[in-house]
mmCIF file of C-alpha atoms in Angstrom:
data_model
loop_
_atom_site.group_PDB
_atom_site.id
_atom_site.type_symbol
_atom_site.label_atom_id
_atom_site.label_comp_id
_atom_site.label_asym_id
_atom_site.label_seq_id
_atom_site.Cartn_x
_atom_site.Cartn_y
_atom_site.Cartn_z
ATOM 1 C CA MET A 1 0.181 -0.175 -0.024
ATOM 2 C CA ALA A 2 1.400 3.507 -1.052
ATOM 3 C CA LYS A 3 2.259 5.659 1.981
ATOM 4 C CA SER A 4 -1.015 8.041 2.175
ATOM 5 C CA PRO A 5 -0.823 11.996 2.264
ATOM 6 C CA ILE A 6 -3.802 12.001 4.335
ATOM 7 C CA THR A 7 -3.160 11.347 8.183
ATOM 8 C CA SER A 8 -5.758 8.932 10.195
ATOM 9 C CA PRO A 9 -6.915 9.024 13.740
ATOM 10 C CA LEU A 10 -7.126 5.314 13.794
ATOM 11 C CA SER A 11 -4.132 3.227 14.516
ATOM 12 C CA GLU A 12 -2.881 1.073 11.937
ATOM 13 C CA SER A 13 -4.587 -1.902 12.676
ATOM 14 C CA ASP A 14 -7.685 -0.247 12.953
ATOM 15 C CA LYS A 15 -7.383 1.384 9.826
ATOM 16 C CA LYS A 16 -6.702 -1.739 7.629
ATOM 17 C CA ALA A 17 -9.568 -3.442 9.344
ATOM 18 C CA VAL A 18 -12.027 -0.466 8.555
ATOM 19 C CA ALA A 19 -10.299 -0.163 5.280
ATOM 20 C CA ALA A 20 -11.207 -3.548 4.178
ATOM 21 C CA VAL A 21 -14.774 -3.016 5.488
ATOM 22 C CA LEU A 22 -15.252 0.045 3.554
ATOM 23 C CA GLN A 23 -13.754 -1.352 0.468
ATOM 24 C CA ALA A 24 -16.160 -4.190 0.337
ATOM 25 C CA THR A 25 -19.150 -1.745 1.239
ATOM 26 C CA LEU A 26 -18.019 0.498 -1.843
ATOM 27 C CA VAL A 27 -17.837 -2.569 -4.241
ATOM 28 C CA ASP A 28 -21.267 -3.763 -3.127
ATOM 29 C CA LEU A 29 -22.841 -0.455 -3.353
ATOM 30 C CA ILE A 30 -21.267 0.279 -7.290
ATOM 31 C CA ASP A 31 -22.445 -3.219 -7.928
ATOM 32 C CA LEU A 32 -26.065 -2.663 -6.489
ATOM 33 C CA SER A 33 -26.141 0.323 -8.372
ATOM 34 C CA LEU A 34 -25.314 -1.350 -12.019
ATOM 35 C CA VAL A 35 -27.659 -4.424 -11.004
ATOM 36 C CA ALA A 36 -30.497 -2.340 -10.719
ATOM 37 C CA LYS A 37 -29.677 -0.006 -13.636
ATOM 38 C CA GLN A 38 -29.540 -3.082 -15.486
ATOM 39 C CA ALA A 39 -32.880 -4.363 -14.461
ATOM 40 C CA HIS A 40 -34.545 -0.912 -14.803
ATOM 41 C CA TRP A 41 -33.601 -1.010 -18.537
ATOM 42 C CA ASN A 42 -35.022 -4.572 -19.133
ATOM 43 C CA VAL A 43 -37.949 -5.091 -16.840
ATOM 44 C CA VAL A 44 -41.268 -5.512 -18.544
ATOM 45 C CA GLY A 45 -44.977 -6.344 -17.807
ATOM 46 C CA LYS A 46 -47.976 -4.822 -16.442
ATOM 47 C CA ASN A 47 -46.460 -3.379 -13.525
ATOM 48 C CA PHE A 48 -43.639 -2.081 -15.746
ATOM 49 C CA ARG A 49 -43.475 1.710 -14.925
ATOM 50 C CA SER A 50 -43.607 1.359 -11.163
ATOM 51 C CA VAL A 51 -40.982 -1.085 -10.818
ATOM 52 C CA HIS A 52 -38.980 0.823 -13.370
ATOM 53 C CA LEU A 53 -39.260 3.739 -11.343
ATOM 54 C CA GLN A 54 -38.649 2.050 -7.834
ATOM 55 C CA LEU A 55 -35.151 0.670 -9.713
ATOM 56 C CA ASP A 56 -34.355 4.157 -10.098
ATOM 57 C CA GLU A 57 -34.862 5.007 -6.345
ATOM 58 C CA LEU A 58 -32.501 2.045 -5.544
ATOM 59 C CA VAL A 59 -29.808 3.270 -8.043
ATOM 60 C CA THR A 60 -29.766 6.453 -6.326
ATOM 61 C CA THR A 61 -29.714 5.294 -2.941
ATOM 62 C CA ALA A 62 -26.734 3.252 -3.931
ATOM 63 C CA ARG A 63 -24.781 5.583 -5.755
ATOM 64 C CA THR A 64 -25.183 8.136 -2.903
ATOM 65 C CA TYR A 65 -24.169 6.026 -0.378
ATOM 66 C CA THR A 66 -21.329 4.857 -2.740
ATOM 67 C CA ASP A 67 -19.644 8.650 -2.638
ATOM 68 C CA GLU A 68 -20.364 8.590 1.100
ATOM 69 C CA VAL A 69 -18.053 5.395 1.523
ATOM 70 C CA ALA A 70 -15.701 6.336 -0.955
ATOM 71 C CA GLU A 71 -15.167 9.691 0.933
ATOM 72 C CA ARG A 72 -15.380 8.305 4.608
ATOM 73 C CA ALA A 73 -12.227 5.899 3.328
ATOM 74 C CA SER A 74 -10.398 9.186 1.889
ATOM 75 C CA ALA A 75 -10.995 11.150 5.007
ATOM 76 C CA LEU A 76 -9.247 8.354 7.015
ATOM 77 C CA GLY A 77 -6.384 7.898 4.494
ATOM 78 C CA ILE A 78 -7.650 4.810 2.546
ATOM 79 C CA SER A 79 -7.626 4.960 -1.021
ATOM 80 C CA PRO A 80 -11.058 3.978 -2.191
ATOM 81 C CA ASN A 81 -11.095 1.708 -5.541
ATOM 82 C CA GLY A 82 -14.324 1.560 -7.344
ATOM 83 C CA LYS A 83 -12.683 0.016 -10.931
ATOM 84 C CA ALA A 84 -14.794 -2.037 -12.784
ATOM 85 C CA LYS A 85 -12.325 -4.769 -12.549
ATOM 86 C CA THR A 86 -12.275 -4.569 -8.629
ATOM 87 C CA VAL A 87 -16.085 -4.392 -8.754
ATOM 88 C CA ALA A 88 -16.210 -7.374 -10.951
ATOM 89 C CA GLU A 89 -13.775 -9.408 -8.882
ATOM 90 C CA SER A 90 -15.453 -9.026 -5.237
ATOM 91 C CA SER A 91 -18.825 -7.777 -5.409
ATOM 92 C CA GLY A 92 -20.906 -9.801 -3.015
ATOM 93 C CA VAL A 93 -24.254 -8.640 -5.276
ATOM 94 C CA PRO A 94 -26.062 -11.476 -6.744
ATOM 95 C CA GLN A 95 -26.345 -11.285 -10.441
ATOM 96 C CA ILE A 96 -29.509 -10.800 -12.215
ATOM 97 C CA PRO A 97 -30.094 -12.858 -15.496
ATOM 98 C CA ASP A 98 -29.563 -10.981 -18.927
ATOM 99 C CA ASN A 99 -32.226 -9.800 -21.273
ATOM 100 C CA TRP A 100 -35.798 -8.911 -20.919
ATOM 101 C CA LEU A 101 -37.013 -9.932 -17.348
ATOM 102 C CA LYS A 102 -40.687 -9.890 -16.184
ATOM 103 C CA GLU A 103 -41.328 -7.737 -13.188
ATOM 104 C CA ASP A 104 -42.193 -10.400 -10.548
ATOM 105 C CA ASP A 105 -38.632 -12.098 -11.573
ATOM 106 C CA VAL A 106 -37.219 -8.564 -11.056
ATOM 107 C CA ILE A 107 -38.553 -8.144 -7.689
ATOM 108 C CA ALA A 108 -37.570 -11.399 -6.619
ATOM 109 C CA ALA A 109 -34.082 -10.652 -7.858
ATOM 110 C CA VAL A 110 -33.886 -7.561 -6.139
ATOM 111 C CA VAL A 111 -35.134 -8.916 -3.027
ATOM 112 C CA THR A 112 -32.530 -11.514 -3.287
ATOM 113 C CA ALA A 113 -29.952 -9.153 -3.559
ATOM 114 C CA LEU A 114 -31.016 -6.590 -1.069
ATOM 115 C CA ALA A 115 -31.153 -9.633 1.509
ATOM 116 C CA LYS A 116 -27.502 -10.580 1.010
ATOM 117 C CA LEU A 117 -26.213 -6.969 0.765
ATOM 118 C CA VAL A 118 -28.025 -6.420 4.507
ATOM 119 C CA GLU A 119 -26.732 -9.610 5.693
ATOM 120 C CA ARG A 120 -23.076 -8.348 4.459
ATOM 121 C CA MET A 121 -23.641 -5.052 6.087
ATOM 122 C CA ARG A 122 -24.804 -6.091 9.320
ATOM 123 C CA SER A 123 -21.571 -8.608 9.484
ATOM 124 C CA ARG A 124 -19.691 -5.096 8.715
ATOM 125 C CA ILE A 125 -21.406 -3.042 11.514
ATOM 126 C CA ASP A 126 -20.346 -5.631 13.816
ATOM 127 C CA GLU A 127 -16.546 -5.579 12.297
ATOM 128 C CA THR A 128 -16.292 -1.976 13.011
ATOM 129 C CA ASP A 129 -17.603 -2.096 16.672
ATOM 130 C CA LYS A 130 -14.382 -1.668 18.241
ATOM 131 C CA SER A 131 -12.172 -0.234 15.267
ATOM 132 C CA ASP A 132 -14.068 2.771 14.461
ATOM 133 C CA LEU A 133 -17.737 3.830 15.362
ATOM 134 C CA VAL A 134 -17.909 6.870 12.908
ATOM 135 C CA SER A 135 -17.358 4.353 9.990
ATOM 136 C CA GLN A 136 -19.816 2.084 11.882
ATOM 137 C CA ASP A 137 -22.633 4.980 11.993
ATOM 138 C CA LEU A 138 -22.070 5.286 8.215
ATOM 139 C CA LEU A 139 -22.730 1.617 8.082
ATOM 140 C CA ILE A 140 -25.636 1.397 10.134
ATOM 141 C CA GLU A 141 -27.369 4.581 8.023
ATOM 142 C CA ILE A 142 -26.659 2.840 4.838
ATOM 143 C CA THR A 143 -28.046 -0.654 6.415
ATOM 144 C CA LYS A 144 -31.268 1.205 7.719
ATOM 145 C CA GLN A 145 -32.015 2.670 4.062
ATOM 146 C CA LEU A 146 -31.312 -0.838 2.592
ATOM 147 C CA GLU A 147 -33.524 -2.814 5.231
ATOM 148 C CA GLN A 148 -36.267 -0.088 4.158
ATOM 149 C CA ALA A 149 -35.798 -0.818 0.436
ATOM 150 C CA HIS A 150 -35.532 -4.664 0.866
ATOM 151 C CA TRP A 151 -38.854 -4.433 2.892
ATOM 152 C CA MET A 152 -40.725 -2.143 0.112
ATOM 153 C CA TRP A 153 -39.531 -4.542 -2.324
ATOM 154 C CA GLN A 154 -40.936 -7.496 -0.615
ATOM 155 C CA ALA A 155 -44.112 -6.096 0.310
ATOM 156 C CA GLN A 156 -44.814 -6.254 -3.680
ATOM 157 C CA GLN A 157 -44.323 -10.076 -3.397
ATOM 158 C CA ALA A 158 -46.964 -10.301 -0.665
#
């Protein structure tokens, strides 16, 4: 790792732990925005419009928090990596099928993706409990928004 021009209030061991958590979160959020946008372009069916618009809301949420996570990392002297290759190699977000997708299939895929991401985020919240409460607070905020989105997508399956 190249020496950071930004000093960090964290110890080296805490900085290393937080760097891993923030990097993994960054990659997952970038991929969530890409997966949701792919679904947005390919959703079809009688409820097309509402699902299409709800996907854009999810993209906006993911992109907003992508920037916040990257900037949190930078503030701690951690260089964020959101390159396509990095995202492709390390994202934990389940992919959606290619081509046109009926809205029910999109909804099911988004519910699955959000459930997986929430699970990963809750683990990261635990991982930052001792190392950095400020980053943990950001992770809690993101998880709250993802859990709310998960609920709203699940409600469409009821």
